[in-house]
Short mmCIF file of C-alpha atoms in Angstrom, two decimals:
data_model
loop_
_atom_site.label_atom_id
_atom_site.label_comp_id
_atom_site.label_asym_id
_atom_site.label_seq_id
_atom_site.Cartn_x
_atom_site.Cartn_y
_atom_site.Cartn_z
CA MET A 17 0.00 0.00 0.00
CA GLN A 18 2.85 2.38 0.87
CA THR A 19 4.48 1.58 -2.46
CA LEU A 20 1.22 2.44 -4.27
CA LYS A 21 0.96 5.74 -2.40
CA THR A 22 4.56 6.58 -3.22
CA LEU A 23 4.03 5.75 -6.90
CA THR A 24 0.85 7.83 -6.99
CA LEU A 25 2.65 10.77 -5.39
CA LEU A 26 5.50 10.49 -7.88
CA LEU A 27 3.08 10.40 -10.82
CA LEU A 28 1.19 13.39 -9.46
CA THR A 29 4.42 15.33 -8.94
CA ALA A 30 5.54 14.53 -12.47
CA THR A 31 2.18 15.58 -13.89
CA LEU A 32 2.26 18.88 -12.00
CA ALA A 33 5.85 19.48 -13.10
CA THR A 34 4.88 18.90 -16.73
CA ALA A 35 1.87 21.17 -16.42
CA ASN A 36 4.00 23.84 -14.79
CA ALA A 37 6.59 23.62 -17.57
CA GLN A 38 3.88 23.92 -20.20
CA GLY A 39 2.26 26.68 -18.22
CA ASN A 40 5.36 28.87 -18.61
CA THR A 41 5.34 28.51 -22.39
CA VAL A 42 3.39 30.87 -24.61
CA THR A 43 2.58 29.62 -28.09
CA VAL A 44 1.70 32.07 -30.85
CA ALA A 45 0.30 30.90 -34.20
CA THR A 46 1.40 32.64 -37.38
CA ALA A 47 0.43 31.88 -40.97
CA ASN A 48 3.93 32.07 -42.47
CA ASP A 49 7.48 31.25 -41.51
CA ALA A 50 10.00 34.07 -41.20
CA PRO A 51 12.34 34.43 -44.18
CA THR A 52 15.17 35.35 -41.79
CA LEU A 53 15.67 36.55 -38.22
CA ASP A 54 18.15 39.24 -39.25
CA PRO A 55 16.19 42.47 -38.66
CA ASN A 56 18.49 44.71 -40.68
CA LEU A 57 18.33 42.58 -43.82
CA THR A 58 14.62 41.88 -44.09
CA PHE A 59 11.47 43.90 -44.61
CA SER A 60 8.99 41.19 -43.74
CA GLY A 61 6.28 41.46 -41.11
CA ASN A 62 6.57 37.68 -40.70
CA ALA A 63 10.13 38.29 -39.53
CA PHE A 64 9.55 41.44 -37.48
CA GLY A 65 6.91 39.82 -35.29
CA ILE A 66 9.65 37.51 -34.05
CA THR A 67 12.74 39.73 -34.29
CA ASN A 68 11.00 42.29 -32.06
CA GLN A 69 11.15 39.70 -29.27
CA ILE A 70 14.89 39.14 -29.77
CA TYR A 71 16.14 42.67 -30.43
CA ASP A 72 15.58 46.22 -29.25
CA SER A 73 15.62 49.46 -31.24
CA LEU A 74 16.80 52.81 -29.90
CA LEU A 75 13.21 54.08 -29.61
CA TYR A 76 9.69 52.73 -29.77
CA ARG A 77 6.28 54.17 -30.49
CA ASP A 78 3.51 53.98 -27.90
CA ASP A 79 -0.04 55.33 -28.04
CA ASP A 80 1.13 58.66 -26.62
CA GLY A 81 4.31 59.17 -28.61
CA ILE A 82 7.92 58.13 -29.07
CA LYS A 83 9.55 56.55 -26.03
CA PRO A 84 13.11 55.58 -25.03
CA ARG A 85 14.34 52.02 -25.38
CA LEU A 86 18.08 51.51 -25.94
CA ALA A 87 18.41 55.29 -26.20
CA THR A 88 17.53 57.05 -22.96
CA SER A 89 17.47 60.63 -24.27
CA TRP A 90 18.09 62.60 -27.43
CA LYS A 91 18.39 66.16 -28.69
CA ARG A 92 18.79 67.99 -31.98
CA VAL A 93 22.22 69.62 -32.13
CA THR A 94 21.87 71.22 -35.58
CA PRO A 95 19.15 71.03 -38.26
CA THR A 96 20.83 67.84 -39.54
CA THR A 97 22.47 66.35 -36.42
CA TRP A 98 20.94 64.43 -33.52
CA ARG A 99 22.73 63.25 -30.39
CA PHE A 100 21.56 60.14 -28.51
CA GLU A 101 22.48 59.04 -25.00
CA LEU A 102 22.44 55.26 -24.76
CA ARG A 103 21.31 52.91 -22.03
CA LYS A 104 24.19 51.71 -19.86
CA ASN A 105 25.01 48.23 -18.53
CA VAL A 106 23.09 46.40 -21.25
CA LYS A 107 24.49 43.24 -22.83
CA PHE A 108 23.62 41.24 -25.90
CA HIS A 109 22.59 37.61 -25.45
CA ASP A 110 26.13 36.52 -26.38
CA GLY A 111 27.64 38.68 -23.61
CA THR A 112 28.82 41.48 -25.91
CA PRO A 113 28.31 44.91 -24.30
CA PHE A 114 25.75 47.17 -25.94
CA ASN A 115 27.33 50.54 -26.78
CA ALA A 116 27.67 53.25 -29.40
CA ALA A 117 29.87 51.02 -31.56
CA ALA A 118 27.04 48.47 -31.78
CA VAL A 119 24.60 51.18 -32.90
CA LYS A 120 27.03 52.43 -35.54
CA PHE A 121 27.65 48.88 -36.75
CA SER A 122 23.94 48.06 -37.05
CA PHE A 123 22.95 51.26 -38.85
CA GLU A 124 25.86 51.16 -41.27
CA ARG A 125 25.08 47.52 -41.96
CA LEU A 126 21.49 48.45 -42.78
CA ILE A 127 22.29 51.29 -45.18
CA ASP A 128 25.40 49.79 -46.81
CA PRO A 129 24.52 49.29 -50.52
CA ALA A 130 26.45 46.00 -50.42
CA SER A 131 23.89 44.64 -47.94
CA LYS A 132 21.08 45.13 -50.48
CA ALA A 133 18.75 45.55 -47.51
CA PRO A 134 15.15 46.11 -48.69
CA GLY A 135 14.50 48.38 -45.71
CA ALA A 136 17.60 50.53 -46.17
CA TYR A 137 15.48 53.49 -47.25
CA VAL A 138 14.24 53.85 -43.67
CA LEU A 139 17.66 55.25 -42.67
CA ASN A 140 19.52 55.95 -45.93
CA ILE A 141 19.07 59.66 -45.24
CA ILE A 142 21.94 59.22 -42.75
CA LYS A 143 25.22 60.79 -43.89
CA THR A 144 27.52 60.05 -40.95
CA ILE A 145 27.41 58.26 -37.60
CA LYS A 146 29.89 59.54 -35.04
CA ILE A 147 30.78 57.85 -31.73
CA ILE A 148 31.18 60.57 -29.09
CA ASP A 149 31.95 58.11 -26.31
CA THR A 150 30.90 54.60 -25.28
CA ASP A 151 27.35 55.68 -24.44
CA THR A 152 26.83 58.62 -26.81
CA ILE A 153 26.36 58.73 -30.55
CA GLU A 154 25.64 61.45 -33.11
CA ILE A 155 23.71 60.90 -36.32
CA THR A 156 23.97 63.43 -39.14
CA THR A 157 21.55 63.31 -42.06
CA SER A 158 22.27 64.56 -45.58
CA GLU A 159 19.51 67.14 -45.19
CA PRO A 160 17.03 68.08 -42.44
CA PHE A 161 14.86 65.04 -41.82
CA ALA A 162 11.93 65.62 -39.48
CA PRO A 163 10.74 61.96 -39.29
CA LEU A 164 14.11 60.61 -38.05
CA LEU A 165 12.90 59.78 -34.53
CA ALA A 166 9.83 58.04 -35.95
CA HIS A 167 12.01 56.03 -38.32
CA LEU A 168 14.21 54.91 -35.42
CA THR A 169 11.18 53.10 -33.96
CA HIS A 170 11.02 50.84 -37.03
CA PRO A 171 11.97 47.19 -36.38
CA VAL A 172 14.39 47.23 -39.31
CA THR A 173 16.58 49.57 -37.21
CA ALA A 174 17.03 47.01 -34.41
CA ILE A 175 20.50 46.82 -32.88
CA VAL A 176 22.33 43.53 -33.51
CA SER A 177 25.35 42.06 -31.78
CA PRO A 178 28.42 43.02 -33.82
CA THR A 179 30.25 39.99 -32.43
CA SER A 180 27.68 37.45 -33.60
CA ALA A 181 26.90 39.26 -36.86
CA ARG A 182 30.58 39.11 -37.81
CA LYS A 183 30.96 35.54 -36.57
CA PHE A 184 28.01 34.08 -38.47
CA GLY A 185 28.10 36.36 -41.51
CA LYS A 186 25.36 35.45 -43.99
CA ASP A 187 24.09 32.84 -41.49
CA PHE A 188 23.38 35.43 -38.79
CA GLY A 189 19.70 35.32 -39.73
CA ARG A 190 19.65 31.72 -38.47
CA ASN A 191 21.66 32.61 -35.36
CA PRO A 192 20.13 35.91 -34.19
CA VAL A 193 21.52 37.77 -31.18
CA GLY A 194 20.07 40.96 -29.73
CA THR A 195 19.37 42.59 -26.35
CA GLY A 196 15.64 41.81 -26.23
CA PRO A 197 13.51 39.96 -23.64
CA PHE A 198 13.86 36.61 -25.44
CA GLU A 199 16.85 34.69 -26.78
CA PHE A 200 16.88 32.48 -29.84
CA ASP A 201 16.81 28.74 -29.09
CA ARG A 202 15.88 26.73 -32.18
CA TRP A 203 14.19 26.91 -35.56
CA ASN A 204 12.41 24.01 -37.21
CA THR A 205 11.87 25.53 -40.66
CA GLY A 206 8.25 25.60 -41.72
CA ASN A 207 7.14 24.31 -38.33
CA GLN A 208 8.12 26.49 -35.38
CA ILE A 209 10.61 28.92 -33.88
CA GLN A 210 11.39 28.69 -30.16
CA LEU A 211 12.78 31.46 -27.97
CA ASN A 212 13.78 31.34 -24.30
CA SER A 213 13.52 34.17 -21.80
CA ASN A 214 16.53 36.42 -21.43
CA LYS A 215 17.43 35.95 -17.76
CA ALA A 216 19.53 39.12 -17.81
CA TYR A 217 17.07 41.35 -19.64
CA TRP A 218 17.73 45.00 -18.87
CA GLY A 219 13.97 45.70 -18.79
CA GLY A 220 13.34 43.43 -15.79
CA LYS A 221 12.40 39.84 -15.12
CA VAL A 222 10.59 38.09 -17.97
CA GLN A 223 7.86 35.85 -16.54
CA ILE A 224 7.47 33.60 -19.58
CA ASP A 225 10.10 30.88 -19.83
CA LYS A 226 9.57 29.90 -23.45
CA LEU A 227 7.97 31.63 -26.42
CA VAL A 228 7.04 29.44 -29.36
CA PHE A 229 5.90 30.63 -32.77
CA ARG A 230 4.05 27.87 -34.59
CA ILE A 231 3.64 28.19 -38.33
CA ILE A 232 0.05 27.20 -39.16
CA PRO A 233 -0.91 28.42 -42.66
CA ASP A 234 -4.60 27.49 -42.35
CA ILE A 235 -6.54 29.99 -40.21
CA ALA A 236 -9.25 27.43 -39.44
CA THR A 237 -6.59 25.16 -37.94
CA GLN A 238 -5.22 28.08 -35.93
CA ILE A 239 -8.66 28.64 -34.42
CA VAL A 240 -9.06 24.95 -33.52
CA GLU A 241 -5.65 25.02 -31.83
CA LEU A 242 -6.61 28.18 -29.93
CA ARG A 243 -9.90 26.69 -28.71
CA THR A 244 -8.20 23.50 -27.53
CA GLY A 245 -5.44 25.37 -25.70
CA ARG A 246 -2.53 24.21 -27.84
CA VAL A 247 -2.08 27.82 -29.00
CA ASP A 248 -2.33 30.86 -26.73
CA LEU A 249 -2.67 33.60 -29.33
CA ILE A 250 -3.48 33.98 -33.02
CA THR A 251 -2.27 37.11 -34.75
CA SER A 252 -5.35 37.87 -36.85
CA VAL A 253 -9.06 37.19 -36.62
CA PRO A 254 -10.96 36.17 -39.77
CA PRO A 255 -14.24 38.12 -40.08
CA GLU A 256 -16.35 34.98 -40.36
CA SER A 257 -15.05 33.74 -36.98
CA LEU A 258 -15.30 37.01 -35.05
CA ASN A 259 -18.64 36.42 -33.29
CA ASP A 260 -17.81 32.83 -32.40
CA LEU A 261 -14.48 33.79 -30.84
CA GLU A 262 -15.95 36.77 -28.98
CA ASN A 263 -18.63 34.52 -27.44
CA ASN A 264 -16.15 31.94 -26.15
CA PRO A 265 -15.64 32.57 -22.39
CA LYS A 266 -12.13 31.05 -22.49
CA LEU A 267 -10.98 33.47 -25.16
CA ALA A 268 -10.60 37.22 -25.56
CA VAL A 269 -10.63 39.16 -28.81
CA TYR A 270 -8.84 42.46 -29.37
CA LYS A 271 -9.56 44.82 -32.28
CA LYS A 272 -8.44 48.36 -32.85
CA LEU A 273 -7.74 50.71 -35.72
CA GLY A 274 -4.11 50.17 -36.60
CA TRP A 275 -1.63 51.73 -39.00
CA GLY A 276 -2.57 49.80 -42.14
CA SER A 277 -4.27 50.63 -45.43
CA THR A 278 -5.56 48.23 -48.08
CA PHE A 279 -5.72 49.68 -51.56
CA LEU A 280 -6.31 49.16 -55.25
CA GLY A 281 -3.34 50.51 -57.16
CA PHE A 282 -3.27 51.72 -60.77
CA ASN A 283 -0.47 51.51 -63.30
CA THR A 284 -0.31 55.20 -64.26
CA GLN A 285 2.20 54.64 -67.07
CA SER A 286 0.66 51.93 -69.28
CA GLY A 287 -2.66 50.32 -70.20
CA ILE A 288 -6.03 52.03 -69.98
CA THR A 289 -5.31 53.15 -66.39
CA LYS A 290 -2.79 55.61 -67.79
CA ASN A 291 -5.87 57.80 -68.30
CA VAL A 292 -6.94 59.48 -65.05
CA LYS A 293 -10.60 59.38 -66.16
CA VAL A 294 -10.39 55.59 -66.25
CA ARG A 295 -8.90 55.55 -62.78
CA ARG A 296 -11.68 57.78 -61.48
CA ALA A 297 -14.33 55.64 -63.19
CA ILE A 298 -12.98 52.49 -61.57
CA ALA A 299 -12.92 54.24 -58.18
CA GLN A 300 -16.61 55.12 -58.50
CA ALA A 301 -17.50 51.59 -59.63
CA ILE A 302 -16.31 50.02 -56.37
CA ASP A 303 -18.72 49.88 -53.45
CA ARG A 304 -16.30 50.25 -50.56
CA ASP A 305 -19.09 50.39 -47.97
CA SER A 306 -20.25 46.92 -49.00
CA ILE A 307 -16.69 45.60 -48.98
CA VAL A 308 -16.27 46.77 -45.39
CA LYS A 309 -19.69 45.53 -44.28
CA ILE A 310 -19.91 42.22 -46.15
CA LEU A 311 -16.38 41.05 -46.84
CA ARG A 312 -14.67 42.42 -43.73
CA GLN A 313 -17.78 42.15 -41.53
CA GLY A 314 -16.86 45.15 -39.41
CA LEU A 315 -13.14 44.35 -39.08
CA ALA A 316 -12.28 47.40 -41.19
CA VAL A 317 -13.12 51.07 -41.60
CA LYS A 318 -13.79 52.65 -44.99
CA ALA A 319 -10.74 54.59 -46.12
CA THR A 320 -10.85 58.35 -46.64
CA ALA A 321 -7.12 58.97 -47.30
CA PRO A 322 -4.03 56.93 -48.20
CA VAL A 323 -3.23 56.44 -44.49
CA PRO A 324 -5.55 56.02 -41.48
CA PRO A 325 -6.19 58.77 -38.92
CA THR A 326 -3.91 57.01 -36.41
CA VAL A 327 -1.01 58.25 -38.55
CA TYR A 328 0.46 61.73 -38.10
CA GLY A 329 -0.27 63.74 -41.24
CA ALA A 330 -3.26 61.73 -42.49
CA GLY A 331 -5.30 63.69 -45.04
CA LYS A 332 -8.66 65.24 -44.13
CA ASN A 333 -11.74 66.17 -46.16
CA LEU A 334 -10.54 64.57 -49.36
CA ASN A 335 -12.82 63.65 -52.27
CA PRO A 336 -15.01 60.81 -50.95
CA ARG A 337 -15.34 59.20 -54.44
CA PRO A 338 -18.91 57.96 -53.88
CA TYR A 339 -20.09 54.69 -55.37
CA ASN A 340 -21.91 55.58 -58.60
CA VAL A 341 -22.06 53.07 -61.45
CA GLU A 342 -23.70 55.44 -63.93
CA ALA A 343 -21.12 58.16 -63.30
CA ALA A 344 -18.39 55.54 -63.73
CA ARG A 345 -19.82 54.40 -67.06
CA LYS A 346 -19.98 58.02 -68.26
CA LEU A 347 -16.33 58.62 -67.39
CA LEU A 348 -15.31 55.48 -69.28
CA ARG A 349 -17.19 56.65 -72.37
CA GLU A 350 -15.48 60.04 -72.11
CA ALA A 351 -12.15 58.20 -71.97
CA GLY A 352 -13.03 56.28 -75.13
CA VAL A 353 -13.17 52.89 -73.38
CA LYS A 354 -15.67 50.48 -74.97
CA ASP A 355 -17.74 47.76 -73.32
CA GLY A 356 -15.87 44.47 -73.18
CA THR A 357 -12.45 46.11 -72.84
CA LYS A 358 -10.04 43.84 -71.02
CA ILE A 359 -8.12 44.95 -67.94
CA SER A 360 -5.62 43.02 -65.81
CA LEU A 361 -5.39 42.78 -62.02
CA VAL A 362 -2.61 41.19 -59.97
CA THR A 363 -2.27 40.53 -56.25
CA TYR A 364 -0.56 38.13 -53.86
CA GLU A 365 -1.97 35.04 -52.21
CA SER A 366 -4.25 35.49 -49.20
CA ALA A 367 -7.91 34.73 -48.54
CA GLU A 368 -8.58 38.45 -48.10
CA ASN A 369 -6.95 39.38 -51.40
CA ARG A 370 -8.85 36.65 -53.25
CA GLN A 371 -12.14 37.98 -51.91
CA LEU A 372 -11.20 41.53 -52.86
CA ALA A 373 -10.11 40.51 -56.35
CA GLU A 374 -13.41 38.74 -56.95
CA ALA A 375 -15.41 41.72 -55.64
CA ILE A 376 -13.50 44.17 -57.84
CA GLN A 377 -13.78 41.86 -60.84
CA PHE A 378 -17.57 41.82 -60.39
CA SER A 379 -17.76 45.59 -59.84
CA LEU A 380 -15.84 46.31 -63.04
CA SER A 381 -18.07 43.97 -65.01
CA GLN A 382 -20.94 46.29 -64.11
CA ILE A 383 -19.27 49.10 -66.05
CA GLY A 384 -18.30 46.97 -69.04
CA LEU A 385 -14.75 45.96 -68.14
CA THR A 386 -13.57 42.34 -68.35
CA THR A 387 -10.98 41.73 -65.63
CA SER A 388 -8.37 39.00 -65.74
CA VAL A 389 -7.09 38.22 -62.23
CA GLN A 390 -3.66 36.82 -61.44
CA ILE A 391 -2.80 35.74 -57.88
CA LEU A 392 0.90 35.15 -57.22
CA ASP A 393 3.04 34.23 -54.24
CA TYR A 394 4.35 37.36 -52.55
CA SER A 395 7.86 37.18 -53.97
CA ALA A 396 6.60 36.81 -57.54
CA TYR A 397 4.09 39.60 -56.96
CA THR A 398 6.73 42.12 -55.80
CA THR A 399 8.83 41.31 -58.87
CA ALA A 400 5.82 41.66 -61.17
CA VAL A 401 4.68 45.10 -59.95
CA GLN A 402 8.14 46.60 -60.35
CA LYS A 403 8.04 46.12 -64.11
CA PRO A 404 7.01 49.20 -66.15
CA ASN A 405 4.34 47.34 -68.10
CA HIS A 406 2.85 45.47 -65.16
CA ALA A 407 -0.88 44.84 -64.70
CA GLU A 408 -3.17 47.85 -64.89
CA LEU A 409 -4.56 47.11 -61.41
CA PHE A 410 -2.95 45.69 -58.29
CA ILE A 411 -4.25 44.97 -54.80
CA SER A 412 -1.87 45.49 -51.92
CA GLY A 413 -1.55 47.07 -48.51
CA TRP A 414 0.79 49.27 -46.52
CA GLY A 415 1.48 49.56 -42.84
CA THR A 416 2.72 52.97 -41.74
CA VAL A 417 4.91 51.39 -39.09
CA THR A 418 6.45 54.67 -37.95
CA LEU A 419 2.99 56.32 -37.60
CA ASP A 420 4.39 59.29 -39.53
CA ALA A 421 2.87 60.02 -42.95
CA ASP A 422 6.30 60.39 -44.54
CA TYR A 423 6.88 56.66 -44.26
CA ALA A 424 3.87 55.86 -46.48
CA LEU A 425 3.50 58.92 -48.67
CA TYR A 426 7.15 59.19 -49.67
CA ALA A 427 7.44 55.47 -50.38
CA LEU A 428 4.19 55.13 -52.31
CA PHE A 429 4.10 58.42 -54.23
CA HIS A 430 7.55 60.02 -54.58
CA SER A 431 9.09 59.45 -58.00
CA ARG A 432 12.41 58.43 -56.41
CA GLU A 433 10.66 55.34 -55.10
CA ILE A 434 9.79 54.06 -58.59
CA PRO A 435 9.60 51.07 -58.99
CA VAL A 436 10.51 49.53 -55.61
CA ASN A 437 7.73 51.01 -53.49
CA ASN A 438 5.96 53.38 -55.89
CA ASN A 439 4.41 50.53 -57.89
CA ALA A 440 1.84 52.89 -59.40
CA LEU A 441 4.83 54.41 -61.26
CA TYR A 442 3.36 57.76 -60.28
CA ARG A 443 5.21 60.98 -61.09
CA ASN A 444 4.14 64.46 -60.08
CA VAL A 445 6.71 67.22 -59.61
CA LYS A 446 4.43 69.13 -57.25
CA VAL A 447 3.90 66.09 -55.01
CA ASP A 448 7.63 65.33 -55.01
CA LYS A 449 8.39 68.84 -53.76
CA LEU A 450 5.65 68.83 -51.12
CA LEU A 451 6.87 65.53 -49.69
CA LEU A 452 10.49 66.69 -49.63
CA ASP A 453 9.54 69.98 -48.00
CA ALA A 454 7.56 68.09 -45.33
CA ARG A 455 10.60 65.93 -44.60
CA ARG A 456 12.84 68.96 -44.20
CA SER A 457 10.56 71.13 -42.07
CA ASN A 458 11.04 71.30 -38.31
CA ASN A 459 7.69 73.02 -37.88
CA GLN A 460 5.00 70.44 -37.19
CA ALA A 461 2.12 72.71 -38.23
CA ASP A 462 3.84 73.33 -41.57
CA ARG A 463 4.42 69.61 -42.05
CA LEU A 464 0.71 68.92 -41.60
CA LYS A 465 -0.19 71.54 -44.20
CA LEU A 466 2.34 70.11 -46.65
CA TYR A 467 1.03 66.56 -46.21
CA GLN A 468 -2.53 67.78 -46.64
CA SER A 469 -1.62 69.56 -49.89
CA ALA A 470 0.25 66.50 -51.17
CA GLN A 471 -2.70 64.22 -50.47
CA GLU A 472 -5.14 66.62 -52.14
CA GLN A 473 -3.06 66.46 -55.31
CA ILE A 474 -2.64 62.69 -55.02
CA ASP A 475 -6.40 62.40 -54.64
CA GLN A 476 -6.89 64.29 -57.90
CA ASP A 477 -4.35 62.15 -59.77
CA LEU A 478 -5.57 58.93 -58.10
CA PRO A 479 -2.55 56.60 -58.48
CA LEU A 480 -4.25 54.37 -55.94
CA LEU A 481 -7.65 54.05 -54.32
CA ALA A 482 -7.53 53.41 -50.58
CA LEU A 483 -10.28 50.84 -49.95
CA TYR A 484 -10.28 50.42 -46.19
CA TYR A 485 -8.22 50.49 -43.01
CA PRO A 486 -8.09 47.00 -41.50
CA LEU A 487 -8.67 46.76 -37.78
CA SER A 488 -5.65 45.26 -36.09
CA SER A 489 -6.95 42.17 -34.32
CA TYR A 490 -5.93 39.10 -32.39
CA ALA A 491 -7.54 36.43 -30.26
CA LYS A 492 -5.99 34.86 -27.19
CA SER A 493 -6.58 32.51 -24.32
CA THR A 494 -7.70 34.38 -21.21
CA ARG A 495 -4.88 32.70 -19.29
CA LEU A 496 -2.44 34.99 -21.10
CA GLN A 497 -2.31 38.36 -19.36
CA GLY A 498 -0.20 41.48 -19.65
CA GLU A 499 0.63 41.36 -23.34
CA VAL A 500 0.87 44.71 -25.11
CA TRP A 501 -0.34 45.03 -28.71
CA ARG A 502 0.86 48.23 -30.35
CA TYR A 503 -1.05 48.68 -33.60
CA SER A 504 0.10 45.40 -35.15
CA TRP A 505 1.32 41.93 -34.25
CA ILE A 506 4.87 42.86 -35.28
CA ASN A 507 4.97 45.06 -32.17
CA LEU A 508 3.53 42.43 -29.83
CA ASP A 509 5.30 42.93 -26.49
CA LEU A 510 5.39 39.92 -24.15
CA SER A 511 8.19 41.17 -21.89
CA ASN A 512 5.75 41.75 -19.00
CA ALA A 513 3.21 39.06 -19.87
CA THR A 514 2.17 36.34 -17.44
CA LEU A 515 0.15 33.14 -17.54
CA LYS A 516 -2.65 32.28 -15.16
#
């Protein structure tokens, strides 16, 4: 009998130990694997959602403004020079001290043309980086650049360990080392990425022992895993599942207007969309209210400008472009476009984009246009829309990660960004000047006026039609507490999270 009691006690202890171990692990489901975990050499949200757990940037953006992270204070020394005081006594996961040399190394690595970093434009305004002392650095830009602080909150500007980056070279993305709350442990490609808590994190004790990102492409499977407790958080909520998830007492759903815009872009240099009347006709043929209500089922807000109102410098009182099929048909006739004219549309693979493509295809059929739709994987899509004779229409989205209009408006509409980001191939000398002037101005009131003027002109030229602003959403188990969701899953902060 004593032996049986002892065995039972041992089994119970083992069970509790297993439960406790599992209880200190948070599992997050994502639809796609990260291409790399090197923050400086990627521009993928699939990567940033994970790299933001491993690395820190100098600054970060909260609801009430820009806050210190690895930089503790900053000041403008001249119109083109900023000085940053850095956090002391911080170490990278490999034991390397964090200092001004690490900042210089990371930024120069990002903007070095040899790196071919897709996100280099975030900081390529930098002319020189000067180390004042171990904990002080000066950044000088080639011209006055008002959005610099906002750009330094971007995850592509994360500070990497110079020691490990040099040691692993091109393989650093598989061996990431930063100063963040979690350290890299292992990566089973296409399956999951596991991180462990950083026991020496400068920001304080991390309560979660392990953080696992499971790659589950099918959203329905993600929801099943969330309901059964094998996943603690999913990074987006499909509209058709919203009510069901909200009514589950074991789950909590978060939704909030974020920084994103979903749009229909026009090739302004070739095809029938070269004619602005055609672009305006197509804009009036699309019922954006129905798209928001029926397709997105309330998980979006109808767009009124290229960027949402959460973004500094968002346009106000622009042309609403009301849904009007007859007016659209009239504009097409004025443009000399006949019924049955073919038009091409391209986008990248996602359930949301497929729905949008079908809705737009139907809408255009109502004004006599026959739309051929091509859906590509994301890599093929980005290559396709950088060609001068690409499809007349394209569906895409943009997240204004810095929450400063410059980040979206300059990338999407300045002629210097053709063809990498300005896929509409849009050129307007007036808009170019307005956007440059807004970058250079230190007067915030003047910047707002300049962005308003730029967006009014863009609205007239219509290189893209903003369809809606997606609500940033996630669903989680109620046992997960203390997570912070800043506008998007790429800024998910679990450094102070706990598990019930």
